[in-house]
């Protein structure tokens, strides 16, 4: 039995229809769930990920199978897999990650994948220029990743980069973009509140109210 079928069998044996319904409802019924909690899901494939790490090579065919499955747990597995294998995920892999971002897109997996892109950025400065390009794309999920990829950088955040990306994304009523802008600014305010205050003052006329409200939470 191959990797995908092995995991699928585990998921099926541990599925819970009663839990699956509210999980799907929380995601606006965009996706089908097995009904496996995050803790139980990670426990099911913990040993599998340990074995995969020993291979020191990402199995992209397996990840594509995960993204081809309608059950959301498989996309969550793909994210956990990429985190576990982050030493072996490089700039050259971003086109494939981009396809995942645009596949079965919603905030949950897109936000996960923004962290994957961020991990690559910490190792390769070429990501910064690419994210500027992504911030100008029409696809809202690609733009959202550009806004959020530095989210966990804290003091290593490049404020010039953050500013330009946000400015590239202004002027929209799209909830997921304006929310992301506020979220990115809010996180940066934890390490550089004065910078965020000044940014909000300079661009308050152009920023959505949602973005300002989110950004101001800790100010």
PDB file of C-alpha atoms in Angstrom:
ATOM      1  CA  UNK A   1       0.000   0.000   0.000  1.00  0.00           C
ATOM      2  CA  UNK A   2       1.459   3.412  -0.958  1.00  0.00           C
ATOM      3  CA  UNK A   3       1.778   6.397   1.381  1.00  0.00           C
ATOM      4  CA  UNK A   4      -1.426   8.096   0.334  1.00  0.00           C
ATOM      5  CA  UNK A   5      -3.537   4.947   0.651  1.00  0.00           C
ATOM      6  CA  UNK A   6      -1.940   4.130   4.010  1.00  0.00           C
ATOM      7  CA  UNK A   7      -2.863   7.538   5.431  1.00  0.00           C
ATOM      8  CA  UNK A   8      -6.297   7.410   3.825  1.00  0.00           C
ATOM      9  CA  UNK A   9      -6.954   4.094   5.552  1.00  0.00           C
ATOM     10  CA  UNK A  10      -5.898   5.596   8.900  1.00  0.00           C
ATOM     11  CA  UNK A  11      -8.159   8.599   8.403  1.00  0.00           C
ATOM     12  CA  UNK A  12     -11.115   6.437   7.419  1.00  0.00           C
ATOM     13  CA  UNK A  13     -10.711   4.160  10.439  1.00  0.00           C
ATOM     14  CA  UNK A  14     -10.618   7.178  12.769  1.00  0.00           C
ATOM     15  CA  UNK A  15     -13.354   9.240  11.118  1.00  0.00           C
ATOM     16  CA  UNK A  16     -16.212  10.648  13.168  1.00  0.00           C
ATOM     17  CA  UNK A  17     -19.272  11.799  11.243  1.00  0.00           C
ATOM     18  CA  UNK A  18     -20.675  13.697  14.225  1.00  0.00           C
ATOM     19  CA  UNK A  19     -17.511  15.789  14.502  1.00  0.00           C
ATOM     20  CA  UNK A  20     -17.197  16.150  10.745  1.00  0.00           C
ATOM     21  CA  UNK A  21     -20.404  18.148  10.375  1.00  0.00           C
ATOM     22  CA  UNK A  22     -19.502  21.074  12.685  1.00  0.00           C
ATOM     23  CA  UNK A  23     -15.962  21.110  11.298  1.00  0.00           C
ATOM     24  CA  UNK A  24     -17.341  21.505   7.794  1.00  0.00           C
ATOM     25  CA  UNK A  25     -19.809  24.139   8.985  1.00  0.00           C
ATOM     26  CA  UNK A  26     -16.978  26.174  10.535  1.00  0.00           C
ATOM     27  CA  UNK A  27     -15.383  26.258   7.093  1.00  0.00           C
ATOM     28  CA  UNK A  28     -18.653  27.440   5.525  1.00  0.00           C
ATOM     29  CA  UNK A  29     -19.190  23.919   4.133  1.00  0.00           C
ATOM     30  CA  UNK A  30     -16.533  24.490   1.494  1.00  0.00           C
ATOM     31  CA  UNK A  31     -14.823  21.227   2.395  1.00  0.00           C
ATOM     32  CA  UNK A  32     -15.499  17.668   3.494  1.00  0.00           C
ATOM     33  CA  UNK A  33     -13.983  16.452   6.766  1.00  0.00           C
ATOM     34  CA  UNK A  34     -13.303  13.051   8.274  1.00  0.00           C
ATOM     35  CA  UNK A  35     -14.032  14.607  11.653  1.00  0.00           C
ATOM     36  CA  UNK A  36     -10.594  14.057  13.187  1.00  0.00           C
ATOM     37  CA  UNK A  37      -9.355  16.608  15.723  1.00  0.00           C
ATOM     38  CA  UNK A  38      -5.999  18.289  15.131  1.00  0.00           C
ATOM     39  CA  UNK A  39      -4.371  16.436  18.029  1.00  0.00           C
ATOM     40  CA  UNK A  40      -5.647  13.037  16.902  1.00  0.00           C
ATOM     41  CA  UNK A  41      -4.769  13.736  13.273  1.00  0.00           C
ATOM     42  CA  UNK A  42      -1.179  14.621  14.130  1.00  0.00           C
ATOM     43  CA  UNK A  43      -0.911  11.558  16.333  1.00  0.00           C
ATOM     44  CA  UNK A  44      -2.029   9.335  13.468  1.00  0.00           C
ATOM     45  CA  UNK A  45       0.760  10.410  11.163  1.00  0.00           C
ATOM     46  CA  UNK A  46       3.465  11.291  13.689  1.00  0.00           C
ATOM     47  CA  UNK A  47       5.554   8.195  12.925  1.00  0.00           C
ATOM     48  CA  UNK A  48       4.976   8.619   9.193  1.00  0.00           C
ATOM     49  CA  UNK A  49       6.493  12.111   9.296  1.00  0.00           C
ATOM     50  CA  UNK A  50       9.477  10.844  11.287  1.00  0.00           C
ATOM     51  CA  UNK A  51      10.118   8.254   8.589  1.00  0.00           C
ATOM     52  CA  UNK A  52       9.747  10.839   5.833  1.00  0.00           C
ATOM     53  CA  UNK A  53      12.286  13.163   7.459  1.00  0.00           C
ATOM     54  CA  UNK A  54      14.875  10.399   7.247  1.00  0.00           C
ATOM     55  CA  UNK A  55      14.461  10.433   3.459  1.00  0.00           C
ATOM     56  CA  UNK A  56      15.692  14.055   3.386  1.00  0.00           C
ATOM     57  CA  UNK A  57      13.666  14.708   0.250  1.00  0.00           C
ATOM     58  CA  UNK A  58      10.171  16.061  -0.255  1.00  0.00           C
ATOM     59  CA  UNK A  59       7.759  13.681  -1.966  1.00  0.00           C
ATOM     60  CA  UNK A  60       5.863  16.188  -4.085  1.00  0.00           C
ATOM     61  CA  UNK A  61       3.824  13.459  -5.789  1.00  0.00           C
ATOM     62  CA  UNK A  62       2.476  12.460  -2.386  1.00  0.00           C
ATOM     63  CA  UNK A  63       1.640  16.075  -1.528  1.00  0.00           C
ATOM     64  CA  UNK A  64      -0.192  16.485  -4.820  1.00  0.00           C
ATOM     65  CA  UNK A  65      -2.264  13.438  -3.922  1.00  0.00           C
ATOM     66  CA  UNK A  66      -3.043  15.076  -0.583  1.00  0.00           C
ATOM     67  CA  UNK A  67      -4.251  18.191  -2.359  1.00  0.00           C
ATOM     68  CA  UNK A  68      -6.264  16.102  -4.779  1.00  0.00           C
ATOM     69  CA  UNK A  69      -8.290  14.589  -1.946  1.00  0.00           C
ATOM     70  CA  UNK A  70     -11.537  16.339  -1.039  1.00  0.00           C
ATOM     71  CA  UNK A  71     -11.071  15.744   2.687  1.00  0.00           C
ATOM     72  CA  UNK A  72      -9.567  18.758   4.421  1.00  0.00           C
ATOM     73  CA  UNK A  73      -7.448  16.663   6.752  1.00  0.00           C
ATOM     74  CA  UNK A  74      -5.246  15.780   3.784  1.00  0.00           C
ATOM     75  CA  UNK A  75      -4.427  19.439   3.136  1.00  0.00           C
ATOM     76  CA  UNK A  76      -3.578  19.850   6.817  1.00  0.00           C
ATOM     77  CA  UNK A  77      -1.306  16.836   6.547  1.00  0.00           C
ATOM     78  CA  UNK A  78       0.451  18.458   3.573  1.00  0.00           C
ATOM     79  CA  UNK A  79       1.177  21.510   5.701  1.00  0.00           C
ATOM     80  CA  UNK A  80       2.502  19.470   8.631  1.00  0.00           C
ATOM     81  CA  UNK A  81       4.604  17.492   6.157  1.00  0.00           C
ATOM     82  CA  UNK A  82       6.133  20.668   4.703  1.00  0.00           C
ATOM     83  CA  UNK A  83       6.900  21.994   8.184  1.00  0.00           C
ATOM     84  CA  UNK A  84       8.533  18.720   9.169  1.00  0.00           C
ATOM     85  CA  UNK A  85      10.587  18.786   5.952  1.00  0.00           C
ATOM     86  CA  UNK A  86      11.390  22.507   6.007  1.00  0.00           C
ATOM     87  CA  UNK A  87      15.135  21.894   5.715  1.00  0.00           C
ATOM     88  CA  UNK A  88      14.481  20.338   2.329  1.00  0.00           C
ATOM     89  CA  UNK A  89      11.978  22.903   0.986  1.00  0.00           C
ATOM     90  CA  UNK A  90      13.733  25.555  -1.113  1.00  0.00           C
ATOM     91  CA  UNK A  91      13.106  28.576  -3.304  1.00  0.00           C
ATOM     92  CA  UNK A  92      12.871  26.378  -6.389  1.00  0.00           C
ATOM     93  CA  UNK A  93       9.860  24.636  -4.821  1.00  0.00           C
ATOM     94  CA  UNK A  94       7.776  27.806  -4.516  1.00  0.00           C
ATOM     95  CA  UNK A  95       5.992  27.323  -7.885  1.00  0.00           C
ATOM     96  CA  UNK A  96       4.590  24.040  -6.544  1.00  0.00           C
ATOM     97  CA  UNK A  97       3.635  25.674  -3.246  1.00  0.00           C
ATOM     98  CA  UNK A  98       1.914  28.406  -5.224  1.00  0.00           C
ATOM     99  CA  UNK A  99      -0.224  25.775  -6.940  1.00  0.00           C
ATOM    100  CA  UNK A 100      -1.204  24.440  -3.521  1.00  0.00           C
ATOM    101  CA  UNK A 101      -2.128  27.972  -2.409  1.00  0.00           C
ATOM    102  CA  UNK A 102      -4.488  28.223  -5.376  1.00  0.00           C
ATOM    103  CA  UNK A 103      -5.950  24.732  -4.859  1.00  0.00           C
ATOM    104  CA  UNK A 104      -8.940  24.266  -2.516  1.00  0.00           C
ATOM    105  CA  UNK A 105      -8.151  27.779  -1.294  1.00  0.00           C
ATOM    106  CA  UNK A 106      -9.414  29.128   2.010  1.00  0.00           C
ATOM    107  CA  UNK A 107      -7.845  31.051   4.851  1.00  0.00           C
ATOM    108  CA  UNK A 108      -6.875  27.987   6.870  1.00  0.00           C
ATOM    109  CA  UNK A 109      -4.540  26.296   4.391  1.00  0.00           C
ATOM    110  CA  UNK A 110      -3.407  29.563   2.819  1.00  0.00           C
ATOM    111  CA  UNK A 111      -2.258  30.876   6.195  1.00  0.00           C
ATOM    112  CA  UNK A 112      -0.451  27.596   6.822  1.00  0.00           C
ATOM    113  CA  UNK A 113       1.331  27.845   3.487  1.00  0.00           C
ATOM    114  CA  UNK A 114       2.312  31.469   4.141  1.00  0.00           C
ATOM    115  CA  UNK A 115       4.394  30.108   7.024  1.00  0.00           C
ATOM    116  CA  UNK A 116       6.015  27.606   4.653  1.00  0.00           C
ATOM    117  CA  UNK A 117       6.936  30.462   2.313  1.00  0.00           C
ATOM    118  CA  UNK A 118       8.193  32.435   5.309  1.00  0.00           C
ATOM    119  CA  UNK A 119      10.478  29.578   6.305  1.00  0.00           C
ATOM    120  CA  UNK A 120      12.026  29.657   2.827  1.00  0.00           C
ATOM    121  CA  UNK A 121      12.394  33.444   3.045  1.00  0.00           C
ATOM    122  CA  UNK A 122      14.438  33.080   6.214  1.00  0.00           C
ATOM    123  CA  UNK A 123      16.973  31.103   4.190  1.00  0.00           C
ATOM    124  CA  UNK A 124      16.747  32.791   0.794  1.00  0.00           C
ATOM    125  CA  UNK A 125      16.436  36.550   0.190  1.00  0.00           C
ATOM    126  CA  UNK A 126      15.058  35.979  -3.315  1.00  0.00           C
ATOM    127  CA  UNK A 127      11.680  35.356  -1.711  1.00  0.00           C
ATOM    128  CA  UNK A 128      11.342  39.047  -0.808  1.00  0.00           C
ATOM    129  CA  UNK A 129      11.350  40.215  -4.426  1.00  0.00           C
ATOM    130  CA  UNK A 130       8.962  37.418  -5.361  1.00  0.00           C
ATOM    131  CA  UNK A 131       6.530  38.452  -2.620  1.00  0.00           C
ATOM    132  CA  UNK A 132       6.476  41.999  -3.996  1.00  0.00           C
ATOM    133  CA  UNK A 133       5.371  40.483  -7.295  1.00  0.00           C
ATOM    134  CA  UNK A 134       2.786  38.307  -5.563  1.00  0.00           C
ATOM    135  CA  UNK A 135       1.348  41.364  -3.808  1.00  0.00           C
ATOM    136  CA  UNK A 136       0.414  42.722  -7.243  1.00  0.00           C
ATOM    137  CA  UNK A 137      -1.360  39.590  -8.440  1.00  0.00           C
ATOM    138  CA  UNK A 138      -5.148  39.434  -8.738  1.00  0.00           C
ATOM    139  CA  UNK A 139      -5.580  36.176  -6.826  1.00  0.00           C
ATOM    140  CA  UNK A 140      -6.508  37.191  -3.276  1.00  0.00           C
ATOM    141  CA  UNK A 141      -4.874  34.146  -1.711  1.00  0.00           C
ATOM    142  CA  UNK A 142      -1.538  34.810  -3.402  1.00  0.00           C
ATOM    143  CA  UNK A 143      -1.739  38.411  -2.187  1.00  0.00           C
ATOM    144  CA  UNK A 144      -2.612  37.217   1.312  1.00  0.00           C
ATOM    145  CA  UNK A 145       0.513  35.053   1.456  1.00  0.00           C
ATOM    146  CA  UNK A 146       2.612  38.050   0.402  1.00  0.00           C
ATOM    147  CA  UNK A 147       1.138  40.065   3.272  1.00  0.00           C
ATOM    148  CA  UNK A 148       1.553  37.332   5.869  1.00  0.00           C
ATOM    149  CA  UNK A 149       4.790  35.550   5.021  1.00  0.00           C
ATOM    150  CA  UNK A 150       6.742  37.717   7.521  1.00  0.00           C
ATOM    151  CA  UNK A 151       4.108  37.271  10.237  1.00  0.00           C
ATOM    152  CA  UNK A 152       6.352  35.276  12.577  1.00  0.00           C
ATOM    153  CA  UNK A 153       9.573  37.164  11.858  1.00  0.00           C
ATOM    154  CA  UNK A 154       9.216  39.539  14.845  1.00  0.00           C
ATOM    155  CA  UNK A 155      12.408  41.664  15.025  1.00  0.00           C
ATOM    156  CA  UNK A 156      13.610  40.148  11.748  1.00  0.00           C
ATOM    157  CA  UNK A 157      10.665  41.678   9.883  1.00  0.00           C
ATOM    158  CA  UNK A 158      11.711  43.939   7.015  1.00  0.00           C
ATOM    159  CA  UNK A 159       9.484  47.015   7.565  1.00  0.00           C
ATOM    160  CA  UNK A 160      10.271  48.496   4.133  1.00  0.00           C
ATOM    161  CA  UNK A 161       9.121  45.271   2.541  1.00  0.00           C
ATOM    162  CA  UNK A 162       6.022  45.092   4.742  1.00  0.00           C
ATOM    163  CA  UNK A 163       5.093  48.672   3.910  1.00  0.00           C
ATOM    164  CA  UNK A 164       5.415  48.242   0.149  1.00  0.00           C
ATOM    165  CA  UNK A 165       3.440  45.012   0.102  1.00  0.00           C
ATOM    166  CA  UNK A 166       0.616  46.539   2.130  1.00  0.00           C
ATOM    167  CA  UNK A 167       0.526  49.623  -0.089  1.00  0.00           C
ATOM    168  CA  UNK A 168       0.320  47.338  -3.124  1.00  0.00           C
ATOM    169  CA  UNK A 169      -2.750  45.678  -1.603  1.00  0.00           C
ATOM    170  CA  UNK A 170      -4.766  48.753  -0.560  1.00  0.00           C
ATOM    171  CA  UNK A 171      -7.984  49.902  -2.188  1.00  0.00           C
ATOM    172  CA  UNK A 172     -10.036  46.722  -1.924  1.00  0.00           C
ATOM    173  CA  UNK A 173     -13.159  45.646  -0.057  1.00  0.00           C
ATOM    174  CA  UNK A 174     -11.884  42.071   0.077  1.00  0.00           C
ATOM    175  CA  UNK A 175     -12.239  40.880   3.673  1.00  0.00           C
ATOM    176  CA  UNK A 176      -9.375  38.390   3.562  1.00  0.00           C
ATOM    177  CA  UNK A 177      -6.942  41.014   2.284  1.00  0.00           C
ATOM    178  CA  UNK A 178      -7.923  43.766   4.703  1.00  0.00           C
ATOM    179  CA  UNK A 179      -7.937  41.323   7.612  1.00  0.00           C
ATOM    180  CA  UNK A 180      -4.449  40.117   6.653  1.00  0.00           C
ATOM    181  CA  UNK A 181      -3.133  43.675   6.480  1.00  0.00           C
ATOM    182  CA  UNK A 182      -4.392  44.369   9.979  1.00  0.00           C
ATOM    183  CA  UNK A 183      -3.036  41.078  11.269  1.00  0.00           C
ATOM    184  CA  UNK A 184       0.434  41.698   9.831  1.00  0.00           C
ATOM    185  CA  UNK A 185       0.555  45.190  11.328  1.00  0.00           C
ATOM    186  CA  UNK A 186      -0.739  43.949  14.677  1.00  0.00           C
ATOM    187  CA  UNK A 187       2.004  41.335  14.918  1.00  0.00           C
ATOM    188  CA  UNK A 188       4.676  43.854  14.016  1.00  0.00           C
ATOM    189  CA  UNK A 189       3.300  46.266  16.623  1.00  0.00           C
ATOM    190  CA  UNK A 190       4.423  43.785  19.285  1.00  0.00           C
ATOM    191  CA  UNK A 191       8.067  44.550  18.464  1.00  0.00           C
ATOM    192  CA  UNK A 192       7.880  48.012  16.863  1.00  0.00           C
ATOM    193  CA  UNK A 193       4.694  49.808  17.993  1.00  0.00           C
ATOM    194  CA  UNK A 194       5.896  53.283  17.004  1.00  0.00           C
ATOM    195  CA  UNK A 195       6.462  52.185  13.414  1.00  0.00           C
ATOM    196  CA  UNK A 196       2.920  50.806  13.217  1.00  0.00           C
ATOM    197  CA  UNK A 197       1.439  53.935  14.823  1.00  0.00           C
ATOM    198  CA  UNK A 198       3.200  56.084  12.246  1.00  0.00           C
ATOM    199  CA  UNK A 199       2.102  53.836   9.400  1.00  0.00           C
ATOM    200  CA  UNK A 200      -1.530  54.037  10.517  1.00  0.00           C
ATOM    201  CA  UNK A 201      -1.266  57.821  10.818  1.00  0.00           C
ATOM    202  CA  UNK A 202       0.280  58.175   7.373  1.00  0.00           C
ATOM    203  CA  UNK A 203      -2.202  55.939   5.562  1.00  0.00           C
ATOM    204  CA  UNK A 204      -5.387  56.069   7.641  1.00  0.00           C
ATOM    205  CA  UNK A 205      -7.339  57.539   4.723  1.00  0.00           C
ATOM    206  CA  UNK A 206      -6.422  54.611   2.486  1.00  0.00           C
ATOM    207  CA  UNK A 207      -6.596  51.765   4.979  1.00  0.00           C
ATOM    208  CA  UNK A 208      -9.832  49.841   5.487  1.00  0.00           C
ATOM    209  CA  UNK A 209     -11.466  50.261   8.893  1.00  0.00           C
ATOM    210  CA  UNK A 210     -11.036  46.518   9.450  1.00  0.00           C
ATOM    211  CA  UNK A 211      -7.286  46.800   8.889  1.00  0.00           C
ATOM    212  CA  UNK A 212      -6.979  49.733  11.291  1.00  0.00           C
ATOM    213  CA  UNK A 213      -9.037  47.988  13.963  1.00  0.00           C
ATOM    214  CA  UNK A 214      -6.957  44.823  13.751  1.00  0.00           C
ATOM    215  CA  UNK A 215      -3.648  46.704  13.630  1.00  0.00           C
ATOM    216  CA  UNK A 216      -4.508  48.826  16.669  1.00  0.00           C
ATOM    217  CA  UNK A 217      -5.342  45.960  19.032  1.00  0.00           C
ATOM    218  CA  UNK A 218      -2.104  46.240  21.057  1.00  0.00           C
ATOM    219  CA  UNK A 219      -1.403  49.931  20.556  1.00  0.00           C
TER     220      UNK A 219
END
